[in-house]
């Protein structure tokens, strides 16, 4: 059922995109973290939840239907074969109808409740809000060093090359105003698509705010 069926004139609408790939082991944990955040978000927003199963070969798709198949504001989309993160995000963005469009990692390395703070950061002069573990007030907990090195190093290079005062360019957990998703395209199918989208949006003049946040280690799966 389409979000706009439920959209209230008094509530802005929010679409949350969650790409999933072979997350059978972690789906129950995702649900336990996600549902409390959704209950709070529903108080202020008309919700649309979009899962994109990116060609999983385990029981991810079946579990998503088990938990959300009868949910009136949830959509469960599926790629017949794995296309990678950037492609899954594009599929979700294309299906989204919200005034705001958000993206969430399915492994809950960021707490879904952060969306409440990300949305509070939005104002007339802000088009994108993003979590930022590399902000001086951010935090990293038990994440493998190689992942921190690659991600933090890439963010540092972008900061130097582009002369922008952002600390984190690689985090997927963000909220976008709808016009950003409508007007900014990205081509990378892999994780680089996350950074490409942010950089292209900023080059087009869209404004970004960072939320210092904690990046946690994945608890289930790979």
Short mmCIF file of C-alpha atoms in Angstrom, two decimals:
data_model
loop_
_atom_site.label_atom_id
_atom_site.label_comp_id
_atom_site.label_asym_id
_atom_site.label_seq_id
_atom_site.Cartn_x
_atom_site.Cartn_y
_atom_site.Cartn_z
CA UNK A 1 0.00 0.00 0.00
CA UNK A 2 1.41 3.38 -0.96
CA UNK A 3 2.51 5.83 1.68
CA UNK A 4 0.44 8.63 0.18
CA UNK A 5 -2.70 6.70 1.08
CA UNK A 6 -1.81 7.32 4.72
CA UNK A 7 -0.22 10.73 4.36
CA UNK A 8 -1.77 13.23 6.70
CA UNK A 9 -1.94 16.92 5.88
CA UNK A 10 -0.55 17.59 9.35
CA UNK A 11 2.42 15.23 9.07
CA UNK A 12 5.40 15.31 6.71
CA UNK A 13 6.21 11.93 5.17
CA UNK A 14 9.38 9.93 5.69
CA UNK A 15 10.65 7.03 3.57
CA UNK A 16 13.33 4.79 5.11
CA UNK A 17 15.38 2.64 2.71
CA UNK A 18 17.07 -0.48 4.12
CA UNK A 19 19.20 -2.55 1.72
CA UNK A 20 19.69 -6.17 2.84
CA UNK A 21 22.03 -8.87 1.56
CA UNK A 22 22.20 -12.30 3.23
CA UNK A 23 21.09 -10.85 6.57
CA UNK A 24 19.15 -13.92 7.77
CA UNK A 25 21.14 -14.10 10.99
CA UNK A 26 20.80 -10.39 11.76
CA UNK A 27 17.18 -9.66 10.78
CA UNK A 28 15.76 -10.30 14.30
CA UNK A 29 18.33 -7.90 15.76
CA UNK A 30 17.47 -5.30 13.11
CA UNK A 31 13.78 -5.57 13.93
CA UNK A 32 14.41 -5.27 17.67
CA UNK A 33 16.35 -2.03 17.09
CA UNK A 34 14.16 -0.64 14.34
CA UNK A 35 10.65 -1.05 15.75
CA UNK A 36 11.11 1.20 18.82
CA UNK A 37 12.49 3.94 16.56
CA UNK A 38 9.57 3.57 14.16
CA UNK A 39 7.08 3.92 17.00
CA UNK A 40 8.61 7.27 17.95
CA UNK A 41 8.92 8.48 14.35
CA UNK A 42 5.27 7.66 13.65
CA UNK A 43 4.24 10.31 16.12
CA UNK A 44 5.56 13.02 13.81
CA UNK A 45 5.82 11.45 10.34
CA UNK A 46 3.77 9.41 7.92
CA UNK A 47 6.12 6.47 7.41
CA UNK A 48 7.09 4.40 4.41
CA UNK A 49 9.52 1.54 5.06
CA UNK A 50 11.29 0.11 2.00
CA UNK A 51 13.43 -3.02 2.27
CA UNK A 52 15.54 -3.93 -0.76
CA UNK A 53 16.70 -7.55 -0.72
CA UNK A 54 19.77 -7.34 -2.94
CA UNK A 55 19.75 -10.87 -4.33
CA UNK A 56 20.13 -12.73 -1.02
CA UNK A 57 20.63 -16.49 -1.28
CA UNK A 58 19.59 -17.19 2.32
CA UNK A 59 16.19 -16.63 3.98
CA UNK A 60 16.41 -12.83 4.22
CA UNK A 61 13.48 -12.24 1.85
CA UNK A 62 11.25 -14.74 3.64
CA UNK A 63 12.07 -13.26 7.05
CA UNK A 64 11.31 -9.73 5.87
CA UNK A 65 7.91 -10.92 4.72
CA UNK A 66 7.40 -12.74 8.02
CA UNK A 67 8.03 -9.56 10.01
CA UNK A 68 6.67 -6.90 7.68
CA UNK A 69 4.63 -8.59 4.96
CA UNK A 70 1.33 -7.41 6.47
CA UNK A 71 2.56 -4.00 7.50
CA UNK A 72 0.52 -1.31 5.68
CA UNK A 73 3.44 1.08 5.28
CA UNK A 74 6.17 -1.44 4.37
CA UNK A 75 7.40 -2.42 0.91
CA UNK A 76 9.70 -5.39 0.32
CA UNK A 77 11.54 -5.24 -3.00
CA UNK A 78 13.93 -7.85 -4.38
CA UNK A 79 16.79 -7.97 -6.87
CA UNK A 80 16.93 -11.37 -8.53
CA UNK A 81 20.73 -11.23 -8.30
CA UNK A 82 23.13 -9.23 -6.17
CA UNK A 83 23.78 -5.76 -7.60
CA UNK A 84 25.62 -4.22 -4.63
CA UNK A 85 24.82 -1.42 -2.21
CA UNK A 86 24.66 1.56 -4.56
CA UNK A 87 22.27 -0.23 -6.89
CA UNK A 88 20.07 -1.30 -3.96
CA UNK A 89 19.89 2.29 -2.75
CA UNK A 90 18.86 3.49 -6.21
CA UNK A 91 16.07 0.90 -6.28
CA UNK A 92 14.87 2.10 -2.89
CA UNK A 93 15.11 5.78 -3.79
CA UNK A 94 13.11 5.21 -6.98
CA UNK A 95 10.32 3.58 -4.96
CA UNK A 96 10.32 6.22 -2.22
CA UNK A 97 7.54 8.81 -2.03
CA UNK A 98 8.36 10.65 1.20
CA UNK A 99 9.07 14.35 1.74
CA UNK A 100 12.23 13.09 3.43
CA UNK A 101 14.16 10.01 2.31
CA UNK A 102 16.45 8.19 4.73
CA UNK A 103 18.87 5.28 4.41
CA UNK A 104 19.80 2.75 7.10
CA UNK A 105 22.37 -0.05 7.27
CA UNK A 106 20.65 -3.39 7.88
CA UNK A 107 23.41 -4.50 10.28
CA UNK A 108 22.52 -1.76 12.80
CA UNK A 109 26.09 -0.51 13.11
CA UNK A 110 24.26 2.76 13.66
CA UNK A 111 21.26 2.90 16.00
CA UNK A 112 18.02 3.53 14.04
CA UNK A 113 16.94 5.97 16.75
CA UNK A 114 19.52 8.39 15.31
CA UNK A 115 16.91 9.29 12.68
CA UNK A 116 15.07 11.29 15.31
CA UNK A 117 18.12 13.53 15.84
CA UNK A 118 18.94 13.64 12.12
CA UNK A 119 15.45 14.93 11.36
CA UNK A 120 15.68 17.48 14.15
CA UNK A 121 18.79 18.89 12.45
CA UNK A 122 16.82 19.60 9.28
CA UNK A 123 15.84 23.21 8.61
CA UNK A 124 15.20 25.53 5.67
CA UNK A 125 18.94 25.86 4.99
CA UNK A 126 19.77 22.16 5.34
CA UNK A 127 19.16 19.54 2.63
CA UNK A 128 21.04 16.50 3.98
CA UNK A 129 21.83 15.33 7.50
CA UNK A 130 24.36 12.55 8.03
CA UNK A 131 25.79 10.57 10.93
CA UNK A 132 29.44 11.35 11.58
CA UNK A 133 31.55 8.96 13.67
CA UNK A 134 34.73 10.83 12.65
CA UNK A 135 33.45 14.11 14.04
CA UNK A 136 35.45 15.17 17.14
CA UNK A 137 32.37 14.38 19.21
CA UNK A 138 31.69 11.09 17.38
CA UNK A 139 32.70 7.62 18.52
CA UNK A 140 33.86 4.27 17.13
CA UNK A 141 33.30 1.09 19.16
CA UNK A 142 35.05 -2.23 18.48
CA UNK A 143 35.15 -1.74 14.69
CA UNK A 144 38.02 -3.59 12.92
CA UNK A 145 41.01 -1.33 12.32
CA UNK A 146 41.13 -1.99 8.58
CA UNK A 147 37.55 -0.73 8.17
CA UNK A 148 38.30 2.41 10.16
CA UNK A 149 41.50 3.00 8.17
CA UNK A 150 39.75 2.73 4.81
CA UNK A 151 36.67 4.74 5.71
CA UNK A 152 38.35 7.42 7.80
CA UNK A 153 41.18 7.73 5.27
CA UNK A 154 38.75 8.23 2.40
CA UNK A 155 36.81 10.85 4.36
CA UNK A 156 40.04 12.69 5.18
CA UNK A 157 41.09 12.75 1.53
CA UNK A 158 37.72 14.12 0.42
CA UNK A 159 37.91 16.77 3.10
CA UNK A 160 41.35 17.90 1.85
CA UNK A 161 40.58 17.70 -1.87
CA UNK A 162 37.20 19.42 -1.70
CA UNK A 163 38.04 21.94 1.04
CA UNK A 164 34.74 21.24 2.78
CA UNK A 165 34.40 21.12 6.53
CA UNK A 166 32.82 17.69 6.82
CA UNK A 167 34.42 14.93 8.85
CA UNK A 168 32.58 11.89 7.44
CA UNK A 169 31.81 11.23 3.77
CA UNK A 170 31.33 7.45 3.86
CA UNK A 171 28.44 6.85 6.28
CA UNK A 172 25.27 5.57 4.62
CA UNK A 173 22.89 6.59 7.42
CA UNK A 174 21.49 9.93 6.26
CA UNK A 175 18.29 11.86 5.72
CA UNK A 176 17.72 13.73 2.44
CA UNK A 177 15.10 16.20 1.42
CA UNK A 178 13.18 14.68 -1.46
CA UNK A 179 14.48 17.19 -4.01
CA UNK A 180 18.05 15.95 -3.42
CA UNK A 181 17.13 12.38 -4.36
CA UNK A 182 15.14 13.68 -7.31
CA UNK A 183 17.86 15.95 -8.70
CA UNK A 184 21.15 14.20 -7.86
CA UNK A 185 22.08 10.96 -9.60
CA UNK A 186 24.97 8.62 -8.82
CA UNK A 187 26.49 5.82 -10.88
CA UNK A 188 28.56 3.66 -8.56
CA UNK A 189 26.88 0.35 -7.73
CA UNK A 190 29.16 -0.42 -4.80
CA UNK A 191 29.67 1.37 -1.47
CA UNK A 192 31.33 4.30 -3.25
CA UNK A 193 27.84 5.30 -4.40
CA UNK A 194 27.18 6.56 -0.86
CA UNK A 195 30.06 9.05 -1.09
CA UNK A 196 29.37 9.89 -4.73
CA UNK A 197 25.81 10.93 -3.91
CA UNK A 198 26.94 13.20 -1.06
CA UNK A 199 29.74 14.84 -3.05
CA UNK A 200 27.58 15.45 -6.12
CA UNK A 201 24.82 16.92 -3.97
CA UNK A 202 27.27 19.33 -2.35
CA UNK A 203 28.72 20.29 -5.73
CA UNK A 204 25.18 21.19 -6.79
CA UNK A 205 24.87 23.50 -3.82
CA UNK A 206 22.92 21.34 -1.36
CA UNK A 207 23.81 21.94 2.29
CA UNK A 208 24.83 19.22 4.76
CA UNK A 209 24.86 18.98 8.55
CA UNK A 210 26.67 16.27 10.51
CA UNK A 211 25.39 14.51 13.62
CA UNK A 212 28.20 13.16 15.84
CA UNK A 213 27.33 9.48 16.23
CA UNK A 214 28.67 6.14 17.38
CA UNK A 215 29.73 3.54 14.82
CA UNK A 216 29.47 0.05 16.31
CA UNK A 217 30.80 -3.29 15.16
CA UNK A 218 28.44 -5.62 13.29
CA UNK A 219 27.05 -8.22 15.70
CA UNK A 220 25.67 -10.78 13.23
CA UNK A 221 26.73 -12.04 9.82
CA UNK A 222 29.52 -10.69 7.62
#
